Short mmCIF file of C-alpha atoms in Angstrom, two decimals:
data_model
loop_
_atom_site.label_atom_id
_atom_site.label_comp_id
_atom_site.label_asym_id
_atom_site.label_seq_id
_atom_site.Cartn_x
_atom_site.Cartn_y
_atom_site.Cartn_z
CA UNK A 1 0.00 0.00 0.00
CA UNK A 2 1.13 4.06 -0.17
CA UNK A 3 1.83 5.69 2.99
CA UNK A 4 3.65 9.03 3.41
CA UNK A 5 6.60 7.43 4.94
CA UNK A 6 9.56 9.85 7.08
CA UNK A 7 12.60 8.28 5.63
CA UNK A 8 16.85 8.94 5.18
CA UNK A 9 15.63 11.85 2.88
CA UNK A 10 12.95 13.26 4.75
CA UNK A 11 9.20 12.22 4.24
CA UNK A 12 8.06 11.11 0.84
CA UNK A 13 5.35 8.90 -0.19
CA UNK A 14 6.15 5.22 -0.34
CA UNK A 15 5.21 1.58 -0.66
CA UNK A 16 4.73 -0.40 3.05
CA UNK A 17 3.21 -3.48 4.00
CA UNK A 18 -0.20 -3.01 4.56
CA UNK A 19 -0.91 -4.36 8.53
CA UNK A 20 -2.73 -6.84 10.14
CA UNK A 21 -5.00 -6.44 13.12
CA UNK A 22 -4.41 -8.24 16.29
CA UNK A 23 -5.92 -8.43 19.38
CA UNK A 24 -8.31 -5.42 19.94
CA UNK A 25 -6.90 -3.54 17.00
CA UNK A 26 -8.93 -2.58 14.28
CA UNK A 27 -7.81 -2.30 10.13
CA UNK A 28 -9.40 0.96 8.73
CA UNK A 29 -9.50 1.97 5.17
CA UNK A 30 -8.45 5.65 5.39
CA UNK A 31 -10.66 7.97 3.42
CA UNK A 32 -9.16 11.56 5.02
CA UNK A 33 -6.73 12.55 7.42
CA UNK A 34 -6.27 15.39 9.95
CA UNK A 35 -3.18 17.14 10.28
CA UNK A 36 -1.99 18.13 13.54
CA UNK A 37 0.89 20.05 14.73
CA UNK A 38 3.01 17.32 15.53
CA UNK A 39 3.16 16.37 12.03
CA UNK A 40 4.72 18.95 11.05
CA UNK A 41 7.36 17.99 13.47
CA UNK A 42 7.51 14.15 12.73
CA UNK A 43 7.86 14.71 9.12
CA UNK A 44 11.30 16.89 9.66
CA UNK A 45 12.71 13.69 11.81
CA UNK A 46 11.45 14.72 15.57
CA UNK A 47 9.92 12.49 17.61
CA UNK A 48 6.39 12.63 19.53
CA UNK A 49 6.65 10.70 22.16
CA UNK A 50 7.44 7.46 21.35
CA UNK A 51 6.54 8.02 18.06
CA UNK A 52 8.70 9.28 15.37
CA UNK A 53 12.14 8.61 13.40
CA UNK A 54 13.18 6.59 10.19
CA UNK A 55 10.98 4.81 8.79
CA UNK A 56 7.75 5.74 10.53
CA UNK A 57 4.45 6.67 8.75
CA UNK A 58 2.86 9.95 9.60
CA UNK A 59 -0.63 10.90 10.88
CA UNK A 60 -2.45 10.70 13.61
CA UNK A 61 -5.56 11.20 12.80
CA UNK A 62 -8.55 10.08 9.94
CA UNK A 63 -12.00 8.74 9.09
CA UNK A 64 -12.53 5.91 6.90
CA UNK A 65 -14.21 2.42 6.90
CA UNK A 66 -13.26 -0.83 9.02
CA UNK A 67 -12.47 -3.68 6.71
CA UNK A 68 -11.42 -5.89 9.32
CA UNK A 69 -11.57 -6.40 12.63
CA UNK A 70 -8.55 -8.27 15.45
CA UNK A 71 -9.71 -10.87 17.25
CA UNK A 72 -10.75 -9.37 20.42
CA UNK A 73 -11.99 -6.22 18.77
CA UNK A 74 -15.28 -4.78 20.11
CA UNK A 75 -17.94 -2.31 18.93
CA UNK A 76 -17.47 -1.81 15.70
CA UNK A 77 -18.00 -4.58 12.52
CA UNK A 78 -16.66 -4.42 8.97
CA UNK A 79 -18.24 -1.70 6.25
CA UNK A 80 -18.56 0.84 9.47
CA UNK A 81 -17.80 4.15 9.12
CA UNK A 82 -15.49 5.31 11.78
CA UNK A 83 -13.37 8.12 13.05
CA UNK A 84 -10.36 7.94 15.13
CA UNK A 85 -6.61 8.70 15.82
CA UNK A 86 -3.65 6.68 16.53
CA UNK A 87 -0.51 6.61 14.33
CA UNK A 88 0.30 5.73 10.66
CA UNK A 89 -2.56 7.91 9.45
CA UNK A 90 -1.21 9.15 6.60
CA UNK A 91 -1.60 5.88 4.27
CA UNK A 92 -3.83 3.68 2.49
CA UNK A 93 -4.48 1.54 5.27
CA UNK A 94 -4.14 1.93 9.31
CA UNK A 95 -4.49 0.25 12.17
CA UNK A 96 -6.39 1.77 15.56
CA UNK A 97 -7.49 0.33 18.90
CA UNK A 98 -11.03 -0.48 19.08
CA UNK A 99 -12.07 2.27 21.91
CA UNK A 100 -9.76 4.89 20.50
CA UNK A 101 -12.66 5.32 17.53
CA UNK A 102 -15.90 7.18 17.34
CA UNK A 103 -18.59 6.18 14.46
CA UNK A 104 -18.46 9.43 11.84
CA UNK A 105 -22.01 10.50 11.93
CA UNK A 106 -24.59 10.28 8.84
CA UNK A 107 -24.32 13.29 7.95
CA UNK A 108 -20.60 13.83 7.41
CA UNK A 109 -18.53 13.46 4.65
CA UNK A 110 -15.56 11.83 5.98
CA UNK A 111 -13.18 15.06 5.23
CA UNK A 112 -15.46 16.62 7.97
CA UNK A 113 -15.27 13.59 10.20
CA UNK A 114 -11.52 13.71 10.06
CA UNK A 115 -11.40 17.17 11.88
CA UNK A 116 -12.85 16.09 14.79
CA UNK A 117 -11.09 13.06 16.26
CA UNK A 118 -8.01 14.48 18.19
CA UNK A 119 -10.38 17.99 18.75
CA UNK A 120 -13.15 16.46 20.55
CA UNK A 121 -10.97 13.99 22.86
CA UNK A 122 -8.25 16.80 23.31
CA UNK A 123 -10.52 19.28 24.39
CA UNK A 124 -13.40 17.78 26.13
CA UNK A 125 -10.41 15.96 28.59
CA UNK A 126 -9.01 19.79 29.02
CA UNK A 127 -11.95 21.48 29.49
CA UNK A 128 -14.14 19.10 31.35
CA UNK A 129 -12.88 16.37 32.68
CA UNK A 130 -9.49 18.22 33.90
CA UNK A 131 -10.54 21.73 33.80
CA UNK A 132 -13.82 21.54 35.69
CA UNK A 133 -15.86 23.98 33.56
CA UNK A 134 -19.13 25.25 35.14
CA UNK A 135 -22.43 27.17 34.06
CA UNK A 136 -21.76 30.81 34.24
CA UNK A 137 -17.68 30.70 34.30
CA UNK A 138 -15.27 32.67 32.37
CA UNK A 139 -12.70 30.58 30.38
CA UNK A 140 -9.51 31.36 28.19
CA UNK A 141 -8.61 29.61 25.36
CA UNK A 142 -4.76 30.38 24.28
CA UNK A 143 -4.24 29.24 21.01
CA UNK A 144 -8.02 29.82 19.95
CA UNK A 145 -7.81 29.32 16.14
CA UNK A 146 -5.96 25.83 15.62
CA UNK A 147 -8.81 22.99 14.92
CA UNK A 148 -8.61 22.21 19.07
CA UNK A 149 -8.88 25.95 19.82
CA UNK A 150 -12.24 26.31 18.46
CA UNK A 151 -13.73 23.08 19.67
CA UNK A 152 -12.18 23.98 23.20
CA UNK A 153 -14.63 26.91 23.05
CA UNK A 154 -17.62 25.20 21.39
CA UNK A 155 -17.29 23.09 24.54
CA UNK A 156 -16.65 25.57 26.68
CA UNK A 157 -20.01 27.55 25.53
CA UNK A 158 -21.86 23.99 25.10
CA UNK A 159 -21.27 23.59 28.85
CA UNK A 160 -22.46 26.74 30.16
CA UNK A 161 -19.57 29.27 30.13
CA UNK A 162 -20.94 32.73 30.33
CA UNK A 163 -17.80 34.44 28.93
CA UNK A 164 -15.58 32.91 26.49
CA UNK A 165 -12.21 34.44 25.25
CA UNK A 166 -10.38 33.39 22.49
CA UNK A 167 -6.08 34.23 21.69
CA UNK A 168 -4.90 34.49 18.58
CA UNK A 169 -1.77 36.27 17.37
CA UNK A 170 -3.27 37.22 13.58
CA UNK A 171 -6.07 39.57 13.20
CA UNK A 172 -8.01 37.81 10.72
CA UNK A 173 -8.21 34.78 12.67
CA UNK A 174 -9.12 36.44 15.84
CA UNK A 175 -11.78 38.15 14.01
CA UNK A 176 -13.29 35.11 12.62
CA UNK A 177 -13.19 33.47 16.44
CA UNK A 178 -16.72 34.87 17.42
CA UNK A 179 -18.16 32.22 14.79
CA UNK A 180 -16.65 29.13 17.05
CA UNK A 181 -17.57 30.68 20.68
CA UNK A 182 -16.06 33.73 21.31
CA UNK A 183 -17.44 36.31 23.34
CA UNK A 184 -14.46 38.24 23.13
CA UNK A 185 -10.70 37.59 20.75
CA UNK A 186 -7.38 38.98 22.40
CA UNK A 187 -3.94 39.20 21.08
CA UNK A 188 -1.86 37.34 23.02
CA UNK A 189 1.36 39.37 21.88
CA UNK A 190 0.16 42.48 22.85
CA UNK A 191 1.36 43.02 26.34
CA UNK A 192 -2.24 44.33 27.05
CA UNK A 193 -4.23 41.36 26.49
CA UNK A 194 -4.43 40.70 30.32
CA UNK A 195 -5.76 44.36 31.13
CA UNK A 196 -8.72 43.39 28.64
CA UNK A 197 -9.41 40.19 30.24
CA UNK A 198 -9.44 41.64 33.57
CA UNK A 199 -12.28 44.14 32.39
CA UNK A 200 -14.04 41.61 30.74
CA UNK A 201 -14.13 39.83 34.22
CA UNK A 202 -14.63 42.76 36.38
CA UNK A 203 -10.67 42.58 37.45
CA UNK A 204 -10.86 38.86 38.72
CA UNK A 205 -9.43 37.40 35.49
CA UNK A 206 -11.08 33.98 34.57
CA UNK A 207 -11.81 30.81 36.28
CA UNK A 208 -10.11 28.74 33.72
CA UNK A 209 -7.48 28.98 30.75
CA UNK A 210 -6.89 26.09 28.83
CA UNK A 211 -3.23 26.80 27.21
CA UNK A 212 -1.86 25.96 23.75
CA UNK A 213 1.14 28.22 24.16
CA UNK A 214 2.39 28.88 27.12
CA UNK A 215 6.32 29.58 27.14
CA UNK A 216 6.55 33.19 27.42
CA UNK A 217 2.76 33.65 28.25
CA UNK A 218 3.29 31.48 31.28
CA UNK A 219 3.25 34.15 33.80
CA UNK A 220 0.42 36.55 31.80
CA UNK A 221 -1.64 33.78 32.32
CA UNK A 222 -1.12 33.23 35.82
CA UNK A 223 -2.16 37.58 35.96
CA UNK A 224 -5.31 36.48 33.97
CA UNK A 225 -6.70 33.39 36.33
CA UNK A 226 -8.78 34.54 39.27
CA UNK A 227 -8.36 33.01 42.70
CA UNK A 228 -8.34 29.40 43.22
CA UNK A 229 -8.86 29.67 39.12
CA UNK A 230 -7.39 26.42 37.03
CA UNK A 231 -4.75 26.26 34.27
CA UNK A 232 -4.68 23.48 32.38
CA UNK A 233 -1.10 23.21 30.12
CA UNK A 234 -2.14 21.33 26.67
CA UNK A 235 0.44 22.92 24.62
CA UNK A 236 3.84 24.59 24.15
CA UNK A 237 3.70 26.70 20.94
CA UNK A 238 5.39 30.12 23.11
CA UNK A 239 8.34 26.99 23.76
CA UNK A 240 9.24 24.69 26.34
CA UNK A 241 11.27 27.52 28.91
CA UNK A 242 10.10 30.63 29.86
CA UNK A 243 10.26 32.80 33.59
CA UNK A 244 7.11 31.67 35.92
CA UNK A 245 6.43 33.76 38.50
CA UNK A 246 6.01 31.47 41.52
CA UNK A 247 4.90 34.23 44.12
CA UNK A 248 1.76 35.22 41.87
CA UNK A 249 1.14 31.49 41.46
CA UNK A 250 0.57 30.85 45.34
CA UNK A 251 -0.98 34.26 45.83
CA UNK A 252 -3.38 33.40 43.50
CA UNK A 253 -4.01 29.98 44.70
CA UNK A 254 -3.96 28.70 40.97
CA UNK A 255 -4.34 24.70 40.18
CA UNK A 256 -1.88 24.35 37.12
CA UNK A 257 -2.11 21.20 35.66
CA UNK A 258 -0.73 19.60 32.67
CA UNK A 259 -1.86 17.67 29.87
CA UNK A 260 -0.78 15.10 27.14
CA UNK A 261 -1.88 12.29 25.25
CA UNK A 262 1.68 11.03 24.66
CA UNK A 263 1.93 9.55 28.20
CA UNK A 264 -1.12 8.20 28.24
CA UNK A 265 -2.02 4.78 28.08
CA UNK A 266 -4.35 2.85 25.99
CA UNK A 267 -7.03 2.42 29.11
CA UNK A 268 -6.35 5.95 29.53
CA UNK A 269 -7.36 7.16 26.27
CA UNK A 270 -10.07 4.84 25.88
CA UNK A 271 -11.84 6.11 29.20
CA UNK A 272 -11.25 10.00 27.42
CA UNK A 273 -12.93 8.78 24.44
CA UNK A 274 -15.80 7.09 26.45
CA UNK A 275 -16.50 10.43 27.99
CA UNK A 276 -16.41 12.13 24.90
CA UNK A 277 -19.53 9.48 23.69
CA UNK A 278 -21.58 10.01 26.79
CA UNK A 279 -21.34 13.60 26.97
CA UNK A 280 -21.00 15.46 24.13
CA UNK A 281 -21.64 12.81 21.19
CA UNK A 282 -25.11 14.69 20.60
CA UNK A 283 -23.57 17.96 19.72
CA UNK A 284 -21.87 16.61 17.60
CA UNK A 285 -24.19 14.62 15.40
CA UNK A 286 -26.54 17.37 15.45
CA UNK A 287 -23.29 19.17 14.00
CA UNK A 288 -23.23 21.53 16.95
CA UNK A 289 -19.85 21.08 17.41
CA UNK A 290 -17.64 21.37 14.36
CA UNK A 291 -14.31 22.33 12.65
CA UNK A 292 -13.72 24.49 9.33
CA UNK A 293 -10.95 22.95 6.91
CA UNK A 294 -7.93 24.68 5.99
CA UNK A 295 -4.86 23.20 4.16
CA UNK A 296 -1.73 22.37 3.38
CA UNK A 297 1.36 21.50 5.45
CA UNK A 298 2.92 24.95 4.35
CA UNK A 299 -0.11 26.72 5.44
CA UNK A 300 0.53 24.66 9.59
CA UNK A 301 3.78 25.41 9.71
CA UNK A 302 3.94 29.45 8.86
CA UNK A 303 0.84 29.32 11.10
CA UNK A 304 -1.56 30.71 8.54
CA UNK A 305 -4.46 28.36 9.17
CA UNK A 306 -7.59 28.80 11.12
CA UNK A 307 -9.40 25.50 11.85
CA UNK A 308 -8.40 21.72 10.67
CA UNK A 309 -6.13 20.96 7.51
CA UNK A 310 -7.39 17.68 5.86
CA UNK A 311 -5.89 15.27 3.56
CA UNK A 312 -7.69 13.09 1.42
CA UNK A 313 -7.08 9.78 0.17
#
């Protein structure tokens, strides 16, 4: 079969194996893939997690069709339409634990299914599970107009939030963020962007800020959160070092937790997307909840996108 293989020079497509199920795996015929940020990485050699390197196929994320099932795989039968992330996306074929999948609603095409995968389970851990969200609190989305960004605030204003503010370094994609949930779009360059979310909040900053950057935002953020307010660290776009201020942290009182899918394991990420079914799953057959589709690899990487870049197959 073709995959889009990272090889000795760089990532190209090329002709692999196709795999075999076992145990509670499941084979998928991939119809459209997702691109996420760590792509981008994986396909100049880095690693994500465990994942990465010579030899590895890219993609983490697709819809498609089961065409066979392991031996101990549950839920799903062969001819299904299906949803779902894992790795080796990015080719003809993949293989994907059986609770690590979501059935692609009726009335998606699967390009649209393929945005919502790593979105949905990504954000719905952040925002709910770990971040607590409650009717009538403020919340902070850093990062706001990647494909995660706006479903973090469709959740956010699904479950209640009364004020919802979205970050995003480009103007035209913090003026398009009122469409996914937005109350109000700051620049998170602009030294000022905490003075506006303290008047949004009546000076108490917000109860929660889910962050895709943090790096040098680290401490803004901390200036932003109200007392005994929750951070929840799903990202490090601003980079992996940056000054914390540790007396503003404890003054505030400020839970600061963080978040990853790449130490996670498979019961882990099965109970995620089991929370994402029983919660949620309405929204987003009713298409409540859902991503617009940008593209190109180019387009990730100079960060020109707004939304979810899809491949097809």
């Amino acid at each position: 079969m073709k995959a889009y293989v990272y090889g000795p020079d760089g990532a190209q497509i090329s002709d692999v194996t196709q795999p075999k199920p076992k145990g509670t795996q499941v084979l998928v015929r991939v119809r459209a893939c997702g691109l996420n940020r760590a792509d981008t990485g994986m396909r100049k050699g880095h690693a994500h997690g465990a994942a990465g390197g010579a030899g590895t196929v890219l993609g983490m994320e697709w819809a498609g069709e089961v065409v066979e099932l392991g031996p101990d795989a549950k839920g799903v039968k062969v001819g299904d339409r299906i949803m779902g992330s894992g790795g080796a996306a990015f080719a003809e074929y993949t293989l994907a634990d059986h609770g690590r999948l979501f059935r692609a609603p009726s009335n998606m095409n699967f390009e649209e299914a393929a945005t919502l995968p790593v979105a949905l389970a990504t954000m719905h851990n952040a925002v709910v599970t770990v971040g607590g969200v409650q009717p009538g609190q403020a919340v902070l989305i850093q990062g706001a107009s990647s494909g995660v960004g706006l479903m973090a605030m469709q959740i956010a204003k699904l479950k209640g939030a009364k004020l919802v503010i979205g970050s995003s370094t480009d103007a035209y994609r913090r003026g398009r963020l009122r469409e996914y949930g937005a109350d109000l779009a700051v620049d998170s360059s602009d030294p000022k962007w905490v003075d506006e979310v303290l008047k949004a909040t009546n000076g108490e900053g917000v109860d929660l800020i889910v962050d895709q950057v943090s790096g040098k935002v680290a401490s803004q953020n901390l200036a932003a959160t109200k007392v005994k307010g929750r951070i929840v660290n799903v990202g490090r776009l601003g980079g992996t070092h940056a000054d914390f201020n540790f007396d503003l942290h404890a003054a505030r009182r400020i839970d600061y937790v963080g978040v990853t899918f790449r130490t996670r394991t498979i019961e882990e990420v099965r109970e995620i997307f089991d929370e994402v079914r029983k919660d949620i799953w309405g929204a987003v057959e009713s298409r409540k909840l859902q991503l617009p589709i940008d593209k190109a690899f180019e387009h990730m990487e100079a960060n020109k996108h707004l939304g979810k870049i899809v491949v097809t197959l």
